[in-house]
XYZ file of C-alpha atoms in Angstrom:
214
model
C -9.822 -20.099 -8.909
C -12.332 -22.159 -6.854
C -15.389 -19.590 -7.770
C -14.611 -20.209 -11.565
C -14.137 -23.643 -11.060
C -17.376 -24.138 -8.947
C -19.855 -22.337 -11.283
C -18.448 -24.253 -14.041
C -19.349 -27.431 -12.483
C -22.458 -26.290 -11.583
C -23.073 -25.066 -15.200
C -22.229 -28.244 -16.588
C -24.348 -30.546 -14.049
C -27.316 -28.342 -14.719
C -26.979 -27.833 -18.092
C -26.510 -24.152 -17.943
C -25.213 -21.643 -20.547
C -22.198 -20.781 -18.484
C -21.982 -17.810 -20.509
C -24.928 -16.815 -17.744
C -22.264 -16.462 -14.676
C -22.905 -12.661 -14.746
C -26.964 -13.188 -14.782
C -26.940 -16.124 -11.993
C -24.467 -13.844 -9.877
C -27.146 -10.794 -9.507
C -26.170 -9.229 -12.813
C -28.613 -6.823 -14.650
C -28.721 -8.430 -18.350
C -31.392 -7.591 -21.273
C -32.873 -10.956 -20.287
C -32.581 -10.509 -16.675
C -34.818 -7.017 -17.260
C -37.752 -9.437 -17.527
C -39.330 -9.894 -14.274
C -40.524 -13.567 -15.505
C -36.808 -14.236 -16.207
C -35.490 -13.229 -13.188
C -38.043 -15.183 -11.171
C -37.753 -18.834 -13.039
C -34.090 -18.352 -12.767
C -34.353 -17.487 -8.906
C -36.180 -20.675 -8.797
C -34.291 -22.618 -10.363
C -31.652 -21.453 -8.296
C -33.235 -22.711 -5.530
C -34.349 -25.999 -6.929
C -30.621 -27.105 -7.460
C -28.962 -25.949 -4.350
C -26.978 -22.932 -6.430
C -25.937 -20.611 -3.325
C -24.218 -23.715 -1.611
C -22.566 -25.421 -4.730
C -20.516 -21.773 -5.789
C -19.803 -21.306 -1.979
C -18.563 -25.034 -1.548
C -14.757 -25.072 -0.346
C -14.723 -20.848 0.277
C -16.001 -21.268 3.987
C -13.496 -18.198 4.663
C -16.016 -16.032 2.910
C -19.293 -14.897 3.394
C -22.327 -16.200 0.578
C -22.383 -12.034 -0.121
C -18.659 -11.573 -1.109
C -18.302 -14.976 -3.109
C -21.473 -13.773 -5.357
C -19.828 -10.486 -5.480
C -16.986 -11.900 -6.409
C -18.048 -14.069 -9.312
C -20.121 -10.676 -10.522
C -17.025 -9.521 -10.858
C -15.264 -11.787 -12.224
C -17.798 -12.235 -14.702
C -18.750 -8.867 -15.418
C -19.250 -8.016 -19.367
C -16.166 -5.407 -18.985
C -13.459 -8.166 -17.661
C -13.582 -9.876 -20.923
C -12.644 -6.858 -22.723
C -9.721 -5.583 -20.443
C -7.266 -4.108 -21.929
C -3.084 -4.037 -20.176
C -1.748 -0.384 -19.257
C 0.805 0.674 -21.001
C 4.032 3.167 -20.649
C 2.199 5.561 -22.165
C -1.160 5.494 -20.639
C 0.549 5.542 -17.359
C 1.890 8.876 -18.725
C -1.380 10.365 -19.558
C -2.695 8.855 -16.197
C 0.358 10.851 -14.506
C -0.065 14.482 -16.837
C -4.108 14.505 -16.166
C -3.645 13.992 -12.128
C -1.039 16.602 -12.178
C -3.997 18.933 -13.131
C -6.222 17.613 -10.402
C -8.617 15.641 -11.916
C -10.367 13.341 -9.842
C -10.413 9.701 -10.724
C -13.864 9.872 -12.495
C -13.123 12.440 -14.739
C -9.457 10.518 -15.717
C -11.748 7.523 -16.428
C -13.927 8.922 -19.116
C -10.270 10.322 -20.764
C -8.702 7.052 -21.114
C -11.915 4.779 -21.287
C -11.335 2.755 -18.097
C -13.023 2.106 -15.029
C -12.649 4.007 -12.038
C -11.798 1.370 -10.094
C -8.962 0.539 -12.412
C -7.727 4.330 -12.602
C -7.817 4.459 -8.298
C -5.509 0.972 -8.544
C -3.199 3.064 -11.027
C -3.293 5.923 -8.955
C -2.316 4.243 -5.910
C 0.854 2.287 -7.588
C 2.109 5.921 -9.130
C 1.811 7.170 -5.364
C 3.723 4.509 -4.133
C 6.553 4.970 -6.656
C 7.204 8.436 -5.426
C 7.398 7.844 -1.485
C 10.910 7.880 -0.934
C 13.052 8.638 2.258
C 13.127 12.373 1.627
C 8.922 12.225 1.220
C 8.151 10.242 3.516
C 6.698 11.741 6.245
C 8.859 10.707 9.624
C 7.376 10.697 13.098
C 10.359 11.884 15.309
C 8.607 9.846 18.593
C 9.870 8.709 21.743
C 11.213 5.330 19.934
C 13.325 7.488 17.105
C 14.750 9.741 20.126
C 15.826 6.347 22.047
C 17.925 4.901 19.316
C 19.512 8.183 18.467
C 20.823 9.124 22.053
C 21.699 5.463 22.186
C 23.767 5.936 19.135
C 25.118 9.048 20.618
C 26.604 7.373 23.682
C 28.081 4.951 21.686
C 30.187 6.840 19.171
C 31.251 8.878 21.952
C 32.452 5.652 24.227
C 34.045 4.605 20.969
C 35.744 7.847 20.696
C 37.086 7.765 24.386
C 38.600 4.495 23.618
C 40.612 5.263 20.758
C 43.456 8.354 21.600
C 44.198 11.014 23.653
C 43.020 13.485 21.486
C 39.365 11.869 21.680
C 39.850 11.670 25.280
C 40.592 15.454 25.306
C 37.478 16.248 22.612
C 35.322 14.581 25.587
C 36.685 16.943 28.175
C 36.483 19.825 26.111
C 32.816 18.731 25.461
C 32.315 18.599 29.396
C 33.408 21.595 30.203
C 31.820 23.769 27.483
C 28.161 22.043 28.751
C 29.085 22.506 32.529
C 28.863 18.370 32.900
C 25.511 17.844 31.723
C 24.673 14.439 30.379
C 26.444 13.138 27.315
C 24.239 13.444 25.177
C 23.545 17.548 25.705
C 27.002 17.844 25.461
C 27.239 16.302 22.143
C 24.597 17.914 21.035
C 25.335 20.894 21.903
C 28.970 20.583 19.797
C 27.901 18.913 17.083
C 27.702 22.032 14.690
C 31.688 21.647 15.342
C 32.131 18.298 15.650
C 29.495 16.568 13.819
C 31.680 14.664 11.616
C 32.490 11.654 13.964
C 28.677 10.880 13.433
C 27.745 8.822 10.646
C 24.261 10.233 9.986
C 23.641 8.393 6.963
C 23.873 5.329 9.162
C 21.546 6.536 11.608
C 19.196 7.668 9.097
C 18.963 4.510 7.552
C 18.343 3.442 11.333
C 15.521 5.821 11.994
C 14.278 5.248 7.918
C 14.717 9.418 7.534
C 16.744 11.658 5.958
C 20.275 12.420 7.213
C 19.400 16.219 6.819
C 16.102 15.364 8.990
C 18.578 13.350 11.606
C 20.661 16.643 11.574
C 17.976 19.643 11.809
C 16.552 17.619 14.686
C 20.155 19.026 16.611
């Protein structure tokens, strides 16, 4: 990581403790409370150029993030991280049931809030499937199911006789409106020459949504 790797330099040049990362990124340390501290450091700082050097090769990112960044990454609680496991994500999943909000699930298992929102979101993401997603039926999803439509049907016509008579029978029973009324309006009889589960896949829905849209 070219932040890690910059301060470290830096530390060594200088002859810094780089166990100070967290203080020299902005950090509030028992030492840092000193306002006498904070200001030789801030000089010092200044003397040796230490706002360029930890920026130097991150021209992408603002002086502002790559300090943040390094405050981060340097932060007291990093060092003392500890993995989620199966059952924590089980306690994580039984407390937001109950709808707690993040905070309040963060004092419960001891971890930061930040960390519990990041769980939250990959638990969310687990349970969007087809059936819960919600699905827009706009003018593009209405395109490529007529379009579908007219082409099972032209399939149909060129198979038998007794497809060739279904069509007829379709025609007549809508008066000779378009195709695709007259398919629609059979296809409680006659919905079986659609596959739906290949046009949901198509429209990334449900079949039963492609259906109750009929």
């Amino acid at each position: 990581m070219r932040s890690r790797q910059n301060w470290e330099n830096y530390a060594s040049v200088e002859g810094v403790d780089i166990e100070k990362a967290f203080a020299f990124s902005g950090g509030l340390t028992e030492e840092m409370k000193d306002e006498g501290s904070r200001i030789s450091m801030l000089r010092f700082q200044k003397k040796t150029s230490f706002l360029p050097r930890i920026c130097a090769g991150l021209s992408q990112r603002t002086a502002q993030q790559v300090i943040g960044r390094m405050r981060r990454l340097y932060h007291p609680s990093s060092f003392e991280r500890v993995p989620w496991t199966e059952e924590d994500f089980k306690k994580l999943e039984e407390l937001h049931s109950h709808k707690m909000k993040p905070a309040a699930i963060s004092l419960l298992l001891n971890r930061k809030v930040r960390s519990v929102d990041a769980q939250l979101d990959k638990l969310k993401k687990k349970k969007v499937t087809p059936r819960s997603r919600p699905f827009a039926w706009d003018f593009y999803a209405k395109s490529r199911l007529i379009a579908h439509v007219k082409s099972v049907l032209r399939k149909k016509l060129c198979e038998d006789e007794e497809s060739k008579d279904f069509f007829d029978q379709l025609y007549e029973e809508t008066d000779g409106r378009t195709i695709v009324h007259f398919a629609m309006s059979s296809l409680p009889k006659n919905h079986k020459i659609f596959n739906f589960d290949n046009l949901a896949k198509l429209l990334r829905c449900t079949p039963e949504e492609v259906l109750s849209r009929w």
